[in-house]
Amino acid sequence: DTGVSQDPRHKITKRGQNVTFRCDPISEHNRLYWYRQTLGQGPEFLTYFQNEAQLEKSRLLSDRFSAERPKGSFSTLEIQRTEQGDSAMYLCASSLGRLAGVTGELFFGEGSRLTVL
Amino acid sequence: QKEVEQNSGPLSVPEGAIASLNCTYSDRVSQSFFWYRQYSGKSPELIMSIYSNGDKEDGRFTAQLNKASQYVSLLIRDSQPSDSATYLCAVNSYSNDYKLSFGAGTTVTVRA
């Protein structure tokens, strides 16, 4: 296993179009996270899954954003009716949940960079 | 108040010197602390984790944690040009549902 993979790595789209990003986590990891990062800022939490269950969504995730993780394997993040403010790096990370609910370290994919024109 | 704050930088150090990075956090019950390195245009890469008070050393990196002061630091000894990157401090806790909260990062430039 070569780690977390994301696709596509770069996406340029026009305002109003829909885009979808895919993330394949490290195979034995049961937790999958989506973060967004803009220039000069640290990653901001968007949502996360434990297996197939989506446990939390940040208030940053407007109704235009939806994430799924069918069968607890890969995940998709869809943005509908994109806006210029959606331009960012979308990072996926996975981790192996530990006993007592303490998460382990997050391992990030290479990210999907979105540019909305 | 931001959950995780880092000294803003940028931090410029000569090759071979020690780079010192600082991070404070607001949630007193935070349990796990991480330092990630991020090269320009790349994703964050975990370089250190620390869970209990004191120092933890890994090669040229030393993480220091003081939970009473809500402070965590990273020292990079014998800095190399390849250490030039942005360093992100990240924290998680039960009250935050164990998801990582990141600081904005400190950019380090090592001058040859």
PDB file of N, CA, C and O in Angstrom, chain A residues 28-80:
ATOM      1  N   GLU A  28      -5.928  -0.288   5.824  1.00  0.00           N
ATOM      2  CA  GLU A  28      -6.343  -0.758   7.153  1.00  0.00           C
ATOM      3  C   GLU A  28      -6.883   0.352   8.039  1.00  0.00           C
ATOM      4  O   GLU A  28      -7.292   0.117   9.170  1.00  0.00           O
ATOM      5  N   HIS A  29      -6.901   1.596   7.547  1.00  0.00           N
ATOM      6  CA  HIS A  29      -7.395   2.726   8.333  1.00  0.00           C
ATOM      7  C   HIS A  29      -8.919   2.803   8.264  1.00  0.00           C
ATOM      8  O   HIS A  29      -9.505   2.752   7.187  1.00  0.00           O
ATOM      9  N   ASN A  30      -9.538   2.963   9.436  1.00  0.00           N
ATOM     10  CA  ASN A  30     -10.990   3.024   9.451  1.00  0.00           C
ATOM     11  C   ASN A  30     -11.524   4.452   9.505  1.00  0.00           C
ATOM     12  O   ASN A  30     -12.714   4.677   9.336  1.00  0.00           O
ATOM     13  N   ARG A  31     -10.645   5.418   9.704  1.00  0.00           N
ATOM     14  CA  ARG A  31     -11.104   6.809   9.750  1.00  0.00           C
ATOM     15  C   ARG A  31     -10.567   7.566   8.536  1.00  0.00           C
ATOM     16  O   ARG A  31      -9.406   7.418   8.148  1.00  0.00           O
ATOM     17  N   LEU A  32     -11.436   8.390   7.999  1.00  0.00           N
ATOM     18  CA  LEU A  32     -11.077   9.190   6.828  1.00  0.00           C
ATOM     19  C   LEU A  32     -11.560  10.613   7.049  1.00  0.00           C
ATOM     20  O   LEU A  32     -12.700  10.828   7.478  1.00  0.00           O
ATOM     21  N   TYR A  33     -10.686  11.564   6.756  1.00  0.00           N
ATOM     22  CA  TYR A  33     -10.962  12.976   7.026  1.00  0.00           C
ATOM     23  C   TYR A  33     -10.811  13.785   5.738  1.00  0.00           C
ATOM     24  O   TYR A  33      -9.951  13.494   4.906  1.00  0.00           O
ATOM     25  N   TRP A  34     -11.608  14.829   5.632  1.00  0.00           N
ATOM     26  CA  TRP A  34     -11.436  15.835   4.585  1.00  0.00           C
ATOM     27  C   TRP A  34     -11.115  17.172   5.258  1.00  0.00           C
ATOM     28  O   TRP A  34     -11.794  17.590   6.201  1.00  0.00           O
ATOM     29  N   TYR A  35     -10.074  17.816   4.741  1.00  0.00           N
ATOM     30  CA  TYR A  35      -9.673  19.136   5.188  1.00  0.00           C
ATOM     31  C   TYR A  35      -9.568  20.041   3.968  1.00  0.00           C
ATOM     32  O   TYR A  35      -9.362  19.583   2.847  1.00  0.00           O
ATOM     33  N   ARG A  36      -9.653  21.323   4.212  1.00  0.00           N
ATOM     34  CA  ARG A  36      -9.439  22.318   3.158  1.00  0.00           C
ATOM     35  C   ARG A  36      -8.338  23.258   3.610  1.00  0.00           C
ATOM     36  O   ARG A  36      -8.291  23.646   4.788  1.00  0.00           O
ATOM     37  N   GLN A  37      -7.462  23.595   2.684  1.00  0.00           N
ATOM     38  CA  GLN A  37      -6.361  24.496   3.018  1.00  0.00           C
ATOM     39  C   GLN A  37      -6.239  25.595   1.977  1.00  0.00           C
ATOM     40  O   GLN A  37      -6.158  25.309   0.777  1.00  0.00           O
ATOM     41  N   THR A  38      -6.230  26.837   2.432  1.00  0.00           N
ATOM     42  CA  THR A  38      -5.993  27.967   1.558  1.00  0.00           C
ATOM     43  C   THR A  38      -4.612  28.531   1.849  1.00  0.00           C
ATOM     44  O   THR A  38      -4.004  28.230   2.888  1.00  0.00           O
ATOM     45  N   LEU A  39      -4.130  29.347   0.952  1.00  0.00           N
ATOM     46  CA  LEU A  39      -2.756  29.854   1.011  1.00  0.00           C
ATOM     47  C   LEU A  39      -2.484  30.573   2.331  1.00  0.00           C
ATOM     48  O   LEU A  39      -3.249  31.448   2.740  1.00  0.00           O
ATOM     49  N   GLY A  40      -1.434  30.158   3.005  1.00  0.00           N
ATOM     50  CA  GLY A  40      -1.029  30.818   4.229  1.00  0.00           C
ATOM     51  C   GLY A  40      -1.778  30.379   5.472  1.00  0.00           C
ATOM     52  O   GLY A  40      -1.550  30.923   6.560  1.00  0.00           O
ATOM     53  N   GLN A  41      -2.651  29.405   5.304  1.00  0.00           N
ATOM     54  CA  GLN A  41      -3.431  28.912   6.442  1.00  0.00           C
ATOM     55  C   GLN A  41      -3.149  27.438   6.667  1.00  0.00           C
ATOM     56  O   GLN A  41      -2.716  26.727   5.764  1.00  0.00           O
ATOM     57  N   GLY A  42      -3.439  26.980   7.881  1.00  0.00           N
ATOM     58  CA  GLY A  42      -3.362  25.560   8.138  1.00  0.00           C
ATOM     59  C   GLY A  42      -4.597  24.858   7.618  1.00  0.00           C
ATOM     60  O   GLY A  42      -5.597  25.508   7.288  1.00  0.00           O
ATOM     61  N   PRO A  43      -4.556  23.549   7.535  1.00  0.00           N
ATOM     62  CA  PRO A  43      -5.745  22.807   7.093  1.00  0.00           C
ATOM     63  C   PRO A  43      -6.924  23.046   8.029  1.00  0.00           C
ATOM     64  O   PRO A  43      -6.759  23.087   9.251  1.00  0.00           O
ATOM     65  N   GLU A  44      -8.113  23.198   7.424  1.00  0.00           N
ATOM     66  CA  GLU A  44      -9.346  23.378   8.199  1.00  0.00           C
ATOM     67  C   GLU A  44     -10.204  22.132   8.038  1.00  0.00           C
ATOM     68  O   GLU A  44     -10.444  21.669   6.924  1.00  0.00           O
ATOM     69  N   PHE A  45     -10.686  21.622   9.166  1.00  0.00           N
ATOM     70  CA  PHE A  45     -11.493  20.413   9.159  1.00  0.00           C
ATOM     71  C   PHE A  45     -12.806  20.637   8.430  1.00  0.00           C
ATOM     72  O   PHE A  45     -13.485  21.641   8.627  1.00  0.00           O
ATOM     73  N   LEU A  46     -13.179  19.671   7.576  1.00  0.00           N
ATOM     74  CA  LEU A  46     -14.467  19.720   6.890  1.00  0.00           C
ATOM     75  C   LEU A  46     -15.421  18.644   7.394  1.00  0.00           C
ATOM     76  O   LEU A  46     -16.543  18.920   7.785  1.00  0.00           O
ATOM     77  N   THR A  47     -14.945  17.384   7.358  1.00  0.00           N
ATOM     78  CA  THR A  47     -15.808  16.284   7.757  1.00  0.00           C
ATOM     79  C   THR A  47     -14.965  15.050   7.985  1.00  0.00           C
ATOM     80  O   THR A  47     -13.807  14.998   7.553  1.00  0.00           O
ATOM     81  N   TYR A  48     -15.540  14.061   8.690  1.00  0.00           N
ATOM     82  CA  TYR A  48     -14.817  12.815   8.808  1.00  0.00           C
ATOM     83  C   TYR A  48     -15.757  11.616   8.952  1.00  0.00           C
ATOM     84  O   TYR A  48     -16.921  11.759   9.330  1.00  0.00           O
ATOM     85  N   PHE A  49     -15.220  10.477   8.599  1.00  0.00           N
ATOM     86  CA  PHE A  49     -15.943   9.212   8.605  1.00  0.00           C
ATOM     87  C   PHE A  49     -15.221   8.208   9.490  1.00  0.00           C
ATOM     88  O   PHE A  49     -13.996   8.170   9.534  1.00  0.00           O
ATOM     89  N   GLN A  50     -16.001   7.415  10.182  1.00  0.00           N
ATOM     90  CA  GLN A  50     -15.468   6.208  10.789  1.00  0.00           C
ATOM     91  C   GLN A  50     -16.163   5.060  10.071  1.00  0.00           C
ATOM     92  O   GLN A  50     -17.384   4.924  10.163  1.00  0.00           O
ATOM     93  N   ASN A  51     -15.383   4.275   9.379  1.00  0.00           N
ATOM     94  CA  ASN A  51     -15.937   3.297   8.444  1.00  0.00           C
ATOM     95  C   ASN A  51     -16.854   4.042   7.468  1.00  0.00           C
ATOM     96  O   ASN A  51     -16.423   5.025   6.881  1.00  0.00           O
ATOM     97  N   GLU A  52     -18.104   3.630   7.318  1.00  0.00           N
ATOM     98  CA  GLU A  52     -18.965   4.306   6.350  1.00  0.00           C
ATOM     99  C   GLU A  52     -19.789   5.434   6.976  1.00  0.00           C
ATOM    100  O   GLU A  52     -20.488   6.168   6.262  1.00  0.00           O
ATOM    101  N   ALA A  53     -19.723   5.584   8.274  1.00  0.00           N
ATOM    102  CA  ALA A  53     -20.545   6.582   8.968  1.00  0.00           C
ATOM    103  C   ALA A  53     -19.871   7.951   8.980  1.00  0.00           C
ATOM    104  O   ALA A  53     -18.721   8.083   9.417  1.00  0.00           O
ATOM    105  N   GLN A  54     -20.611   8.946   8.528  1.00  0.00           N
ATOM    106  CA  GLN A  54     -20.117  10.317   8.583  1.00  0.00           C
ATOM    107  C   GLN A  54     -20.439  10.862   9.970  1.00  0.00           C
ATOM    108  O   GLN A  54     -21.616  11.052  10.307  1.00  0.00           O
ATOM    109  N   LEU A  55     -19.420  11.122  10.772  1.00  0.00           N
ATOM    110  CA  LEU A  55     -19.628  11.449  12.169  1.00  0.00           C
ATOM    111  C   LEU A  55     -19.791  12.936  12.430  1.00  0.00           C
ATOM    112  O   LEU A  55     -20.431  13.325  13.402  1.00  0.00           O
ATOM    113  N   GLU A  56     -19.180  13.760  11.622  1.00  0.00           N
ATOM    114  CA  GLU A  56     -19.266  15.189  11.886  1.00  0.00           C
ATOM    115  C   GLU A  56     -19.036  15.973  10.609  1.00  0.00           C
ATOM    116  O   GLU A  56     -18.246  15.572   9.759  1.00  0.00           O
ATOM    117  N   LYS A  57     -19.740  17.077  10.499  1.00  0.00           N
ATOM    118  CA  LYS A  57     -19.545  18.015   9.400  1.00  0.00           C
ATOM    119  C   LYS A  57     -19.300  19.389   9.978  1.00  0.00           C
ATOM    120  O   LYS A  57     -20.051  19.846  10.834  1.00  0.00           O
ATOM    121  N   SER A  58     -18.253  20.040   9.505  1.00  0.00           N
ATOM    122  CA  SER A  58     -17.960  21.387   9.959  1.00  0.00           C
ATOM    123  C   SER A  58     -18.989  22.372   9.416  1.00  0.00           C
ATOM    124  O   SER A  58     -19.593  22.150   8.363  1.00  0.00           O
ATOM    125  N   ARG A  59     -19.153  23.478  10.149  1.00  0.00           N
ATOM    126  CA  ARG A  59     -20.034  24.530   9.634  1.00  0.00           C
ATOM    127  C   ARG A  59     -19.474  25.149   8.358  1.00  0.00           C
ATOM    128  O   ARG A  59     -20.169  25.858   7.638  1.00  0.00           O
ATOM    129  N   LEU A  60     -18.189  24.870   8.073  1.00  0.00           N
ATOM    130  CA  LEU A  60     -17.599  25.339   6.813  1.00  0.00           C
ATOM    131  C   LEU A  60     -18.212  24.624   5.621  1.00  0.00           C
ATOM    132  O   LEU A  60     -18.148  25.112   4.491  1.00  0.00           O
ATOM    133  N   LEU A  61     -18.794  23.451   5.895  1.00  0.00           N
ATOM    134  CA  LEU A  61     -19.329  22.628   4.816  1.00  0.00           C
ATOM    135  C   LEU A  61     -20.763  23.038   4.540  1.00  0.00           C
ATOM    136  O   LEU A  61     -21.692  22.588   5.198  1.00  0.00           O
ATOM    137  N   SER A  62     -20.918  23.931   3.551  1.00  0.00           N
ATOM    138  CA  SER A  62     -22.257  24.414   3.225  1.00  0.00           C
ATOM    139  C   SER A  62     -23.057  23.307   2.546  1.00  0.00           C
ATOM    140  O   SER A  62     -22.547  22.215   2.268  1.00  0.00           O
ATOM    141  N   ASP A  63     -24.319  23.622   2.253  1.00  0.00           N
ATOM    142  CA  ASP A  63     -25.197  22.645   1.598  1.00  0.00           C
ATOM    143  C   ASP A  63     -24.698  22.253   0.220  1.00  0.00           C
ATOM    144  O   ASP A  63     -25.151  21.265  -0.355  1.00  0.00           O
ATOM    145  N   ARG A  64     -23.787  23.028  -0.314  1.00  0.00           N
ATOM    146  CA  ARG A  64     -23.267  22.700  -1.660  1.00  0.00           C
ATOM    147  C   ARG A  64     -22.226  21.570  -1.602  1.00  0.00           C
ATOM    148  O   ARG A  64     -21.851  21.035  -2.636  1.00  0.00           O
ATOM    149  N   PHE A  65     -21.789  21.263  -0.416  1.00  0.00           N
ATOM    150  CA  PHE A  65     -20.770  20.232  -0.245  1.00  0.00           C
ATOM    151  C   PHE A  65     -21.427  18.950   0.263  1.00  0.00           C
ATOM    152  O   PHE A  65     -22.268  18.991   1.158  1.00  0.00           O
ATOM    153  N   SER A  66     -21.010  17.827  -0.297  1.00  0.00           N
ATOM    154  CA  SER A  66     -21.461  16.548   0.220  1.00  0.00           C
ATOM    155  C   SER A  66     -20.326  15.548   0.124  1.00  0.00           C
ATOM    156  O   SER A  66     -19.545  15.565  -0.825  1.00  0.00           O
ATOM    157  N   ALA A  67     -20.225  14.709   1.119  1.00  0.00           N
ATOM    158  CA  ALA A  67     -19.184  13.694   1.164  1.00  0.00           C
ATOM    159  C   ALA A  67     -19.818  12.352   1.459  1.00  0.00           C
ATOM    160  O   ALA A  67     -20.808  12.267   2.191  1.00  0.00           O
ATOM    161  N   GLU A  68     -19.239  11.331   0.854  1.00  0.00           N
ATOM    162  CA  GLU A  68     -19.723   9.972   1.066  1.00  0.00           C
ATOM    163  C   GLU A  68     -18.552   9.036   1.233  1.00  0.00           C
ATOM    164  O   GLU A  68     -17.448   9.302   0.730  1.00  0.00           O
ATOM    165  N   ARG A  69     -18.805   7.944   1.879  1.00  0.00           N
ATOM    166  CA  ARG A  69     -17.799   6.886   1.971  1.00  0.00           C
ATOM    167  C   ARG A  69     -18.538   5.548   1.941  1.00  0.00           C
ATOM    168  O   ARG A  69     -18.700   4.877   2.959  1.00  0.00           O
ATOM    169  N   PRO A  70     -18.988   5.168   0.752  1.00  0.00           N
ATOM    170  CA  PRO A  70     -19.745   3.920   0.641  1.00  0.00           C
ATOM    171  C   PRO A  70     -18.875   2.730   1.010  1.00  0.00           C
ATOM    172  O   PRO A  70     -17.699   2.668   0.643  1.00  0.00           O
ATOM    173  N   LYS A  71     -19.433   1.823   1.784  1.00  0.00           N
ATOM    174  CA  LYS A  71     -18.768   0.582   2.173  1.00  0.00           C
ATOM    175  C   LYS A  71     -17.502   0.822   2.982  1.00  0.00           C
ATOM    176  O   LYS A  71     -16.663  -0.079   3.122  1.00  0.00           O
ATOM    177  N   GLY A  72     -17.324   2.030   3.480  1.00  0.00           N
ATOM    178  CA  GLY A  72     -16.189   2.284   4.345  1.00  0.00           C
ATOM    179  C   GLY A  72     -14.839   2.209   3.678  1.00  0.00           C
ATOM    180  O   GLY A  72     -13.817   2.037   4.355  1.00  0.00           O
ATOM    181  N   SER A  73     -14.808   2.357   2.359  1.00  0.00           N
ATOM    182  CA  SER A  73     -13.513   2.281   1.662  1.00  0.00           C
ATOM    183  C   SER A  73     -13.130   3.668   1.149  1.00  0.00           C
ATOM    184  O   SER A  73     -12.805   4.541   1.942  1.00  0.00           O
ATOM    185  N   PHE A  74     -13.228   3.905  -0.152  1.00  0.00           N
ATOM    186  CA  PHE A  74     -12.881   5.215  -0.693  1.00  0.00           C
ATOM    187  C   PHE A  74     -13.958   6.229  -0.313  1.00  0.00           C
ATOM    188  O   PHE A  74     -15.073   5.871   0.106  1.00  0.00           O
ATOM    189  N   SER A  75     -13.617   7.495  -0.476  1.00  0.00           N
ATOM    190  CA  SER A  75     -14.575   8.565  -0.192  1.00  0.00           C
ATOM    191  C   SER A  75     -14.604   9.545  -1.355  1.00  0.00           C
ATOM    192  O   SER A  75     -13.619   9.680  -2.084  1.00  0.00           O
ATOM    193  N   THR A  76     -15.732  10.199  -1.519  1.00  0.00           N
ATOM    194  CA  THR A  76     -15.851  11.275  -2.497  1.00  0.00           C
ATOM    195  C   THR A  76     -16.319  12.541  -1.811  1.00  0.00           C
ATOM    196  O   THR A  76     -17.094  12.487  -0.848  1.00  0.00           O
ATOM    197  N   LEU A  77     -15.823  13.651  -2.301  1.00  0.00           N
ATOM    198  CA  LEU A  77     -16.255  14.976  -1.850  1.00  0.00           C
ATOM    199  C   LEU A  77     -16.754  15.710  -3.082  1.00  0.00           C
ATOM    200  O   LEU A  77     -16.008  15.904  -4.033  1.00  0.00           O
ATOM    201  N   GLU A  78     -18.024  16.070  -3.082  1.00  0.00           N
ATOM    202  CA  GLU A  78     -18.604  16.770  -4.216  1.00  0.00           C
ATOM    203  C   GLU A  78     -18.931  18.203  -3.824  1.00  0.00           C
ATOM    204  O   GLU A  78     -19.457  18.454  -2.741  1.00  0.00           O
ATOM    205  N   ILE A  79     -18.610  19.119  -4.704  1.00  0.00           N
ATOM    206  CA  ILE A  79     -18.982  20.520  -4.514  1.00  0.00           C
ATOM    207  C   ILE A  79     -19.902  20.902  -5.680  1.00  0.00           C
ATOM    208  O   ILE A  79     -19.513  20.799  -6.848  1.00  0.00           O
ATOM    209  N   GLN A  80     -21.084  21.304  -5.355  1.00  0.00           N
ATOM    210  CA  GLN A  80     -22.047  21.715  -6.379  1.00  0.00           C
ATOM    211  C   GLN A  80     -22.021  23.239  -6.531  1.00  0.00           C
ATOM    212  O   GLN A  80     -21.758  23.965  -5.570  1.00  0.00           O
TER     213      GLN A  80
END
